[in-house]
PDB file of C-alpha atoms in Angstrom:
ATOM      1  CA  UNK A 163     -19.969 -77.359 -27.997  1.00  0.00           C
ATOM      2  CA  UNK A 164     -18.850 -75.443 -24.892  1.00  0.00           C
ATOM      3  CA  UNK A 165     -19.890 -71.852 -24.153  1.00  0.00           C
ATOM      4  CA  UNK A 166     -16.726 -69.929 -23.193  1.00  0.00           C
ATOM      5  CA  UNK A 167     -18.219 -66.421 -22.989  1.00  0.00           C
ATOM      6  CA  UNK A 168     -21.704 -64.990 -22.621  1.00  0.00           C
ATOM      7  CA  UNK A 169     -23.111 -61.459 -22.370  1.00  0.00           C
ATOM      8  CA  UNK A 170     -26.305 -59.546 -23.026  1.00  0.00           C
ATOM      9  CA  UNK A 171     -27.037 -56.066 -24.365  1.00  0.00           C
ATOM     10  CA  UNK A 172     -30.169 -54.299 -25.658  1.00  0.00           C
ATOM     11  CA  UNK A 173     -32.174 -57.503 -25.764  1.00  0.00           C
ATOM     12  CA  UNK A 174     -29.472 -59.478 -27.589  1.00  0.00           C
ATOM     13  CA  UNK A 175     -27.840 -62.512 -25.986  1.00  0.00           C
ATOM     14  CA  UNK A 176     -24.272 -63.125 -27.156  1.00  0.00           C
ATOM     15  CA  UNK A 177     -22.239 -66.292 -26.821  1.00  0.00           C
ATOM     16  CA  UNK A 178     -18.836 -67.501 -27.913  1.00  0.00           C
ATOM     17  CA  UNK A 179     -18.902 -71.262 -28.308  1.00  0.00           C
ATOM     18  CA  UNK A 180     -15.885 -73.522 -28.721  1.00  0.00           C
ATOM     19  CA  UNK A 181     -15.883 -76.630 -30.878  1.00  0.00           C
ATOM     20  CA  UNK A 182     -12.392 -78.127 -30.769  1.00  0.00           C
ATOM     21  CA  UNK A 183     -10.150 -75.158 -31.615  1.00  0.00           C
ATOM     22  CA  UNK A 184     -12.891 -73.364 -33.519  1.00  0.00           C
ATOM     23  CA  UNK A 185     -14.571 -70.373 -31.860  1.00  0.00           C
ATOM     24  CA  UNK A 186     -17.982 -69.187 -33.043  1.00  0.00           C
ATOM     25  CA  UNK A 187     -19.793 -65.980 -32.140  1.00  0.00           C
ATOM     26  CA  UNK A 188     -23.591 -66.127 -31.827  1.00  0.00           C
ATOM     27  CA  UNK A 189     -26.149 -63.368 -31.269  1.00  0.00           C
ATOM     28  CA  UNK A 190     -29.643 -64.575 -30.302  1.00  0.00           C
ATOM     29  CA  UNK A 191     -28.690 -67.981 -31.641  1.00  0.00           C
ATOM     30  CA  UNK A 192     -27.558 -66.720 -35.063  1.00  0.00           C
ATOM     31  CA  UNK A 193     -23.903 -67.318 -35.917  1.00  0.00           C
ATOM     32  CA  UNK A 194     -22.070 -64.110 -36.831  1.00  0.00           C
ATOM     33  CA  UNK A 195     -18.390 -65.099 -36.965  1.00  0.00           C
ATOM     34  CA  UNK A 196     -16.026 -68.039 -36.816  1.00  0.00           C
ATOM     35  CA  UNK A 197     -12.331 -68.271 -35.987  1.00  0.00           C
ATOM     36  CA  UNK A 198      -9.709 -71.016 -35.965  1.00  0.00           C
ATOM     37  CA  UNK A 199      -6.110 -70.069 -35.066  1.00  0.00           C
ATOM     38  CA  UNK A 200      -4.594 -72.306 -37.748  1.00  0.00           C
ATOM     39  CA  UNK A 201      -7.153 -72.271 -40.564  1.00  0.00           C
ATOM     40  CA  UNK A 202      -8.018 -69.576 -43.087  1.00  0.00           C
ATOM     41  CA  UNK A 203     -11.101 -71.299 -44.479  1.00  0.00           C
ATOM     42  CA  UNK A 204     -14.417 -71.533 -42.624  1.00  0.00           C
ATOM     43  CA  UNK A 205     -16.370 -73.228 -45.402  1.00  0.00           C
ATOM     44  CA  UNK A 206     -19.111 -70.626 -45.154  1.00  0.00           C
ATOM     45  CA  UNK A 207     -20.070 -67.044 -46.025  1.00  0.00           C
ATOM     46  CA  UNK A 208     -17.055 -65.476 -44.273  1.00  0.00           C
ATOM     47  CA  UNK A 209     -14.785 -66.915 -46.965  1.00  0.00           C
ATOM     48  CA  UNK A 210     -16.732 -64.946 -49.575  1.00  0.00           C
ATOM     49  CA  UNK A 211     -15.804 -61.651 -47.935  1.00  0.00           C
ATOM     50  CA  UNK A 212     -12.040 -62.036 -48.381  1.00  0.00           C
ATOM     51  CA  UNK A 213     -11.963 -64.170 -51.554  1.00  0.00           C
ATOM     52  CA  UNK A 214     -12.549 -61.127 -53.826  1.00  0.00           C
ATOM     53  CA  UNK A 215      -9.148 -59.791 -52.748  1.00  0.00           C
ATOM     54  CA  UNK A 216      -7.675 -62.599 -54.853  1.00  0.00           C
ATOM     55  CA  UNK A 217      -9.133 -61.096 -58.029  1.00  0.00           C
ATOM     56  CA  UNK A 218      -6.071 -58.876 -58.123  1.00  0.00           C
ATOM     57  CA  UNK A 219      -2.453 -58.953 -56.925  1.00  0.00           C
ATOM     58  CA  UNK A 220      -1.685 -58.189 -53.261  1.00  0.00           C
ATOM     59  CA  UNK A 221       0.478 -55.165 -54.093  1.00  0.00           C
ATOM     60  CA  UNK A 222      -2.601 -53.276 -55.325  1.00  0.00           C
ATOM     61  CA  UNK A 223      -4.482 -53.640 -52.016  1.00  0.00           C
ATOM     62  CA  UNK A 224      -2.414 -51.612 -49.566  1.00  0.00           C
ATOM     63  CA  UNK A 225      -5.251 -49.942 -47.664  1.00  0.00           C
ATOM     64  CA  UNK A 226      -8.202 -52.035 -46.465  1.00  0.00           C
ATOM     65  CA  UNK A 227     -11.403 -50.911 -44.741  1.00  0.00           C
ATOM     66  CA  UNK A 228     -13.902 -53.275 -43.093  1.00  0.00           C
ATOM     67  CA  UNK A 229     -17.319 -51.846 -42.229  1.00  0.00           C
ATOM     68  CA  UNK A 230     -18.999 -54.290 -39.880  1.00  0.00           C
ATOM     69  CA  UNK A 231     -16.189 -56.292 -38.277  1.00  0.00           C
ATOM     70  CA  UNK A 232     -18.309 -58.767 -36.305  1.00  0.00           C
ATOM     71  CA  UNK A 233     -15.871 -61.184 -34.701  1.00  0.00           C
ATOM     72  CA  UNK A 234     -13.276 -60.515 -37.385  1.00  0.00           C
ATOM     73  CA  UNK A 235     -13.289 -63.843 -39.255  1.00  0.00           C
ATOM     74  CA  UNK A 236     -11.904 -62.255 -42.425  1.00  0.00           C
ATOM     75  CA  UNK A 237      -8.935 -60.529 -40.772  1.00  0.00           C
ATOM     76  CA  UNK A 238      -6.464 -63.494 -40.595  1.00  0.00           C
ATOM     77  CA  UNK A 239      -6.937 -64.391 -44.315  1.00  0.00           C
ATOM     78  CA  UNK A 240      -6.466 -60.751 -45.334  1.00  0.00           C
ATOM     79  CA  UNK A 241      -3.297 -60.474 -43.309  1.00  0.00           C
ATOM     80  CA  UNK A 242      -1.805 -63.690 -44.697  1.00  0.00           C
ATOM     81  CA  UNK A 243      -2.922 -63.414 -48.314  1.00  0.00           C
ATOM     82  CA  UNK A 244      -2.790 -59.645 -48.864  1.00  0.00           C
ATOM     83  CA  UNK A 245      -0.747 -58.240 -45.946  1.00  0.00           C
ATOM     84  CA  UNK A 246      -1.878 -54.623 -46.462  1.00  0.00           C
ATOM     85  CA  UNK A 247      -0.052 -51.652 -45.018  1.00  0.00           C
ATOM     86  CA  UNK A 248      -3.219 -50.544 -43.245  1.00  0.00           C
ATOM     87  CA  UNK A 249      -6.326 -52.351 -42.047  1.00  0.00           C
ATOM     88  CA  UNK A 250      -9.122 -50.298 -40.513  1.00  0.00           C
ATOM     89  CA  UNK A 251     -12.259 -51.899 -39.056  1.00  0.00           C
ATOM     90  CA  UNK A 252     -15.441 -50.163 -37.904  1.00  0.00           C
ATOM     91  CA  UNK A 253     -17.895 -52.013 -35.647  1.00  0.00           C
ATOM     92  CA  UNK A 254     -21.010 -50.557 -34.044  1.00  0.00           C
ATOM     93  CA  UNK A 255     -21.549 -53.276 -31.454  1.00  0.00           C
ATOM     94  CA  UNK A 256     -19.084 -53.026 -28.531  1.00  0.00           C
ATOM     95  CA  UNK A 257     -19.630 -56.673 -27.599  1.00  0.00           C
ATOM     96  CA  UNK A 258     -18.797 -57.811 -31.127  1.00  0.00           C
ATOM     97  CA  UNK A 259     -15.656 -55.707 -30.904  1.00  0.00           C
ATOM     98  CA  UNK A 260     -14.811 -57.205 -27.512  1.00  0.00           C
ATOM     99  CA  UNK A 261     -15.071 -60.712 -28.958  1.00  0.00           C
ATOM    100  CA  UNK A 262     -12.976 -59.749 -31.986  1.00  0.00           C
ATOM    101  CA  UNK A 263     -10.209 -58.307 -29.844  1.00  0.00           C
ATOM    102  CA  UNK A 264     -10.321 -60.599 -26.790  1.00  0.00           C
ATOM    103  CA  UNK A 265     -11.288 -63.988 -28.212  1.00  0.00           C
ATOM    104  CA  UNK A 266     -10.434 -63.802 -31.928  1.00  0.00           C
ATOM    105  CA  UNK A 267      -7.273 -61.735 -31.395  1.00  0.00           C
ATOM    106  CA  UNK A 268      -7.670 -59.276 -34.280  1.00  0.00           C
ATOM    107  CA  UNK A 269      -5.377 -56.737 -32.638  1.00  0.00           C
ATOM    108  CA  UNK A 270      -2.484 -59.152 -33.162  1.00  0.00           C
ATOM    109  CA  UNK A 271      -3.071 -58.818 -36.923  1.00  0.00           C
ATOM    110  CA  UNK A 272      -2.442 -55.079 -36.844  1.00  0.00           C
ATOM    111  CA  UNK A 273      -6.001 -53.823 -37.220  1.00  0.00           C
ATOM    112  CA  UNK A 274      -6.976 -50.279 -36.264  1.00  0.00           C
ATOM    113  CA  UNK A 275     -10.478 -50.633 -34.800  1.00  0.00           C
ATOM    114  CA  UNK A 276     -13.233 -48.086 -34.211  1.00  0.00           C
ATOM    115  CA  UNK A 277     -16.395 -48.664 -32.191  1.00  0.00           C
ATOM    116  CA  UNK A 278     -18.720 -46.479 -34.250  1.00  0.00           C
ATOM    117  CA  UNK A 279     -21.712 -46.342 -36.574  1.00  0.00           C
ATOM    118  CA  UNK A 280     -20.302 -47.226 -40.005  1.00  0.00           C
ATOM    119  CA  UNK A 281     -22.603 -44.799 -41.830  1.00  0.00           C
ATOM    120  CA  UNK A 282     -21.619 -41.865 -39.617  1.00  0.00           C
ATOM    121  CA  UNK A 283     -17.956 -42.889 -39.690  1.00  0.00           C
ATOM    122  CA  UNK A 284     -17.946 -43.038 -43.494  1.00  0.00           C
ATOM    123  CA  UNK A 285     -19.672 -39.657 -43.777  1.00  0.00           C
ATOM    124  CA  UNK A 286     -17.106 -38.034 -41.484  1.00  0.00           C
ATOM    125  CA  UNK A 287     -14.037 -39.697 -43.027  1.00  0.00           C
ATOM    126  CA  UNK A 288     -11.728 -37.307 -44.886  1.00  0.00           C
ATOM    127  CA  UNK A 289      -8.505 -39.326 -45.278  1.00  0.00           C
ATOM    128  CA  UNK A 290      -6.975 -41.233 -48.204  1.00  0.00           C
ATOM    129  CA  UNK A 291      -9.189 -43.671 -50.068  1.00  0.00           C
ATOM    130  CA  UNK A 292      -9.055 -47.440 -49.626  1.00  0.00           C
ATOM    131  CA  UNK A 293      -8.058 -50.090 -52.156  1.00  0.00           C
ATOM    132  CA  UNK A 294     -10.456 -52.628 -50.687  1.00  0.00           C
ATOM    133  CA  UNK A 295     -13.683 -51.799 -48.849  1.00  0.00           C
ATOM    134  CA  UNK A 296     -15.626 -54.715 -47.343  1.00  0.00           C
ATOM    135  CA  UNK A 297     -19.117 -53.761 -46.172  1.00  0.00           C
ATOM    136  CA  UNK A 298     -20.821 -56.391 -43.998  1.00  0.00           C
ATOM    137  CA  UNK A 299     -23.479 -54.556 -41.996  1.00  0.00           C
ATOM    138  CA  UNK A 300     -25.969 -56.888 -40.309  1.00  0.00           C
ATOM    139  CA  UNK A 301     -27.944 -56.254 -37.111  1.00  0.00           C
ATOM    140  CA  UNK A 302     -27.229 -58.806 -34.327  1.00  0.00           C
ATOM    141  CA  UNK A 303     -30.885 -58.775 -33.181  1.00  0.00           C
ATOM    142  CA  UNK A 304     -32.167 -59.697 -36.649  1.00  0.00           C
ATOM    143  CA  UNK A 305     -32.758 -63.443 -36.977  1.00  0.00           C
ATOM    144  CA  UNK A 306     -33.781 -63.059 -40.627  1.00  0.00           C
ATOM    145  CA  UNK A 307     -30.198 -62.203 -41.667  1.00  0.00           C
ATOM    146  CA  UNK A 308     -30.956 -59.040 -43.601  1.00  0.00           C
ATOM    147  CA  UNK A 309     -28.845 -55.945 -43.990  1.00  0.00           C
ATOM    148  CA  UNK A 310     -28.806 -53.302 -41.252  1.00  0.00           C
ATOM    149  CA  UNK A 311     -28.193 -50.493 -43.785  1.00  0.00           C
ATOM    150  CA  UNK A 312     -30.219 -50.209 -46.974  1.00  0.00           C
ATOM    151  CA  UNK A 313     -28.179 -50.337 -50.178  1.00  0.00           C
ATOM    152  CA  UNK A 314     -29.782 -47.160 -51.470  1.00  0.00           C
ATOM    153  CA  UNK A 315     -28.334 -44.436 -53.714  1.00  0.00           C
ATOM    154  CA  UNK A 316     -27.074 -42.358 -50.828  1.00  0.00           C
ATOM    155  CA  UNK A 317     -25.183 -45.211 -49.151  1.00  0.00           C
ATOM    156  CA  UNK A 318     -23.788 -46.537 -52.425  1.00  0.00           C
ATOM    157  CA  UNK A 319     -22.477 -43.075 -53.273  1.00  0.00           C
ATOM    158  CA  UNK A 320     -20.842 -42.861 -49.853  1.00  0.00           C
ATOM    159  CA  UNK A 321     -19.160 -46.226 -50.347  1.00  0.00           C
ATOM    160  CA  UNK A 322     -18.045 -45.267 -53.860  1.00  0.00           C
ATOM    161  CA  UNK A 323     -16.275 -42.246 -52.423  1.00  0.00           C
ATOM    162  CA  UNK A 324     -14.286 -44.454 -50.031  1.00  0.00           C
ATOM    163  CA  UNK A 325     -12.783 -46.627 -52.799  1.00  0.00           C
ATOM    164  CA  UNK A 326      -9.562 -45.678 -54.597  1.00  0.00           C
ATOM    165  CA  UNK A 327      -9.427 -45.268 -58.415  1.00  0.00           C
ATOM    166  CA  UNK A 328      -8.043 -48.809 -58.755  1.00  0.00           C
ATOM    167  CA  UNK A 329      -9.852 -50.409 -55.801  1.00  0.00           C
ATOM    168  CA  UNK A 330     -12.787 -52.714 -55.180  1.00  0.00           C
ATOM    169  CA  UNK A 331     -15.943 -52.825 -53.078  1.00  0.00           C
ATOM    170  CA  UNK A 332     -17.399 -55.964 -51.470  1.00  0.00           C
ATOM    171  CA  UNK A 333     -20.958 -55.941 -50.083  1.00  0.00           C
ATOM    172  CA  UNK A 334     -22.819 -58.705 -48.253  1.00  0.00           C
ATOM    173  CA  UNK A 335     -26.553 -59.235 -48.840  1.00  0.00           C
ATOM    174  CA  UNK A 336     -28.747 -61.683 -46.942  1.00  0.00           C
ATOM    175  CA  UNK A 337     -29.924 -63.259 -50.178  1.00  0.00           C
ATOM    176  CA  UNK A 338     -30.003 -62.667 -53.926  1.00  0.00           C
ATOM    177  CA  UNK A 339     -33.521 -61.200 -53.780  1.00  0.00           C
ATOM    178  CA  UNK A 340     -32.406 -58.578 -51.269  1.00  0.00           C
ATOM    179  CA  UNK A 341     -29.668 -57.540 -53.682  1.00  0.00           C
ATOM    180  CA  UNK A 342     -31.838 -57.656 -56.813  1.00  0.00           C
ATOM    181  CA  UNK A 343     -34.425 -55.340 -55.222  1.00  0.00           C
ATOM    182  CA  UNK A 344     -31.831 -52.791 -54.126  1.00  0.00           C
ATOM    183  CA  UNK A 345     -30.234 -49.884 -55.969  1.00  0.00           C
ATOM    184  CA  UNK A 346     -27.031 -51.924 -56.043  1.00  0.00           C
ATOM    185  CA  UNK A 347     -28.556 -54.190 -58.691  1.00  0.00           C
ATOM    186  CA  UNK A 348     -28.418 -51.379 -61.241  1.00  0.00           C
ATOM    187  CA  UNK A 349     -25.160 -51.332 -63.183  1.00  0.00           C
ATOM    188  CA  UNK A 350     -23.082 -48.656 -61.446  1.00  0.00           C
ATOM    189  CA  UNK A 351     -20.965 -46.027 -63.141  1.00  0.00           C
ATOM    190  CA  UNK A 352     -17.237 -45.924 -62.557  1.00  0.00           C
ATOM    191  CA  UNK A 353     -16.767 -49.689 -62.150  1.00  0.00           C
ATOM    192  CA  UNK A 354     -15.255 -52.094 -64.655  1.00  0.00           C
ATOM    193  CA  UNK A 355     -16.658 -55.431 -63.458  1.00  0.00           C
ATOM    194  CA  UNK A 356     -19.227 -56.813 -61.045  1.00  0.00           C
ATOM    195  CA  UNK A 357     -19.489 -60.330 -59.577  1.00  0.00           C
ATOM    196  CA  UNK A 358     -21.749 -62.314 -57.298  1.00  0.00           C
ATOM    197  CA  UNK A 359     -20.175 -64.883 -54.952  1.00  0.00           C
ATOM    198  CA  UNK A 360     -22.187 -67.571 -53.189  1.00  0.00           C
ATOM    199  CA  UNK A 361     -21.656 -70.714 -51.146  1.00  0.00           C
ATOM    200  CA  UNK A 362     -24.012 -73.703 -50.855  1.00  0.00           C
ATOM    201  CA  UNK A 363     -24.396 -73.599 -47.066  1.00  0.00           C
ATOM    202  CA  UNK A 364     -26.203 -70.224 -46.880  1.00  0.00           C
ATOM    203  CA  UNK A 365     -28.384 -67.841 -48.877  1.00  0.00           C
ATOM    204  CA  UNK A 366     -26.054 -64.826 -48.760  1.00  0.00           C
ATOM    205  CA  UNK A 367     -25.128 -63.023 -51.955  1.00  0.00           C
ATOM    206  CA  UNK A 368     -21.756 -61.296 -51.766  1.00  0.00           C
ATOM    207  CA  UNK A 369     -21.427 -58.637 -54.453  1.00  0.00           C
ATOM    208  CA  UNK A 370     -18.085 -57.325 -55.729  1.00  0.00           C
ATOM    209  CA  UNK A 371     -17.410 -54.251 -57.848  1.00  0.00           C
ATOM    210  CA  UNK A 372     -13.926 -53.636 -59.239  1.00  0.00           C
ATOM    211  CA  UNK A 373     -12.541 -50.417 -60.715  1.00  0.00           C
ATOM    212  CA  UNK A 374     -10.162 -52.345 -62.974  1.00  0.00           C
ATOM    213  CA  UNK A 375     -10.949 -55.223 -65.310  1.00  0.00           C
ATOM    214  CA  UNK A 376     -10.628 -58.583 -63.575  1.00  0.00           C
ATOM    215  CA  UNK A 377     -11.622 -62.189 -64.175  1.00  0.00           C
ATOM    216  CA  UNK A 378     -12.876 -65.124 -62.136  1.00  0.00           C
ATOM    217  CA  UNK A 379     -10.103 -67.204 -63.695  1.00  0.00           C
ATOM    218  CA  UNK A 380      -7.551 -64.954 -61.996  1.00  0.00           C
ATOM    219  CA  UNK A 381      -9.206 -65.673 -58.650  1.00  0.00           C
ATOM    220  CA  UNK A 382      -9.149 -69.408 -59.318  1.00  0.00           C
ATOM    221  CA  UNK A 383      -5.461 -69.325 -60.268  1.00  0.00           C
ATOM    222  CA  UNK A 384      -4.633 -67.400 -57.128  1.00  0.00           C
ATOM    223  CA  UNK A 385      -6.553 -69.889 -54.957  1.00  0.00           C
ATOM    224  CA  UNK A 386      -4.692 -72.766 -56.555  1.00  0.00           C
ATOM    225  CA  UNK A 387      -1.343 -71.029 -56.021  1.00  0.00           C
ATOM    226  CA  UNK A 388      -1.875 -70.908 -52.249  1.00  0.00           C
ATOM    227  CA  UNK A 389      -1.261 -74.425 -50.832  1.00  0.00           C
ATOM    228  CA  UNK A 390      -3.724 -74.121 -47.943  1.00  0.00           C
ATOM    229  CA  UNK A 391      -6.460 -72.787 -50.196  1.00  0.00           C
ATOM    230  CA  UNK A 392      -5.742 -75.328 -52.928  1.00  0.00           C
ATOM    231  CA  UNK A 393      -6.030 -78.146 -50.391  1.00  0.00           C
ATOM    232  CA  UNK A 394      -9.251 -76.709 -48.993  1.00  0.00           C
ATOM    233  CA  UNK A 395     -10.668 -76.437 -52.510  1.00  0.00           C
ATOM    234  CA  UNK A 396      -9.790 -80.040 -53.386  1.00  0.00           C
ATOM    235  CA  UNK A 397     -11.296 -81.265 -50.093  1.00  0.00           C
ATOM    236  CA  UNK A 398     -14.444 -79.188 -50.740  1.00  0.00           C
ATOM    237  CA  UNK A 399     -13.853 -77.193 -47.568  1.00  0.00           C
ATOM    238  CA  UNK A 400     -13.557 -73.994 -49.605  1.00  0.00           C
ATOM    239  CA  UNK A 401     -16.858 -73.919 -51.480  1.00  0.00           C
ATOM    240  CA  UNK A 402     -17.782 -70.983 -53.611  1.00  0.00           C
ATOM    241  CA  UNK A 403     -19.267 -70.019 -56.928  1.00  0.00           C
ATOM    242  CA  UNK A 404     -18.569 -66.780 -58.746  1.00  0.00           C
ATOM    243  CA  UNK A 405     -20.795 -65.290 -61.425  1.00  0.00           C
ATOM    244  CA  UNK A 406     -19.970 -62.247 -63.519  1.00  0.00           C
ATOM    245  CA  UNK A 407     -22.688 -59.561 -63.424  1.00  0.00           C
ATOM    246  CA  UNK A 408     -21.098 -57.114 -65.868  1.00  0.00           C
TER     247      UNK A 408
END
């Protein structure tokens, strides 16, 4: 695996490594993103961040917000499968943003990016709400893969206020225990359904809340209706489980 880019900042060593046509972003040896110019599926946790969009029809997800862009692995699938009118991404780490824009090419997918603290950005935001909010806030210096922002009442309320009356919220947790010990584990008001997505190659628990009633069967049907995803599923390249929480 060849290193094609390397940089350091605040005690964190970053690398972009190439394996064939696949590019992978690492921070202190921990992989944070993956990109392939001709594949939507990574076979890992990044698939779980965009898969919830398939719980509903694309026409309902016109405004998308990503808090914690990383290298932007989820941007190409969102553009192809949802094609929203607006995609906004907030990323605190300027080197992550550099990789996303320079190596992973997220600008070509029509993303409006901000180099900012997601918590401060969300608190200051006063525009229209978003139909899909994906919150994936992890510190690059943390080798334990735990959240950079606690899922406490204050932050959950802030996220709730960003989501439209018919929208959905996706949150990434380092593991199920991290989620179960947080305020997010309590059944929230104002949401119709909750799900947990997982994949066998990592411990992450991706949690989804939807304003409108949905079903995991709808997600499965949508996956099977997309030829590339259906092939990946049959070849066990797209590996996920979904469990209804409420």
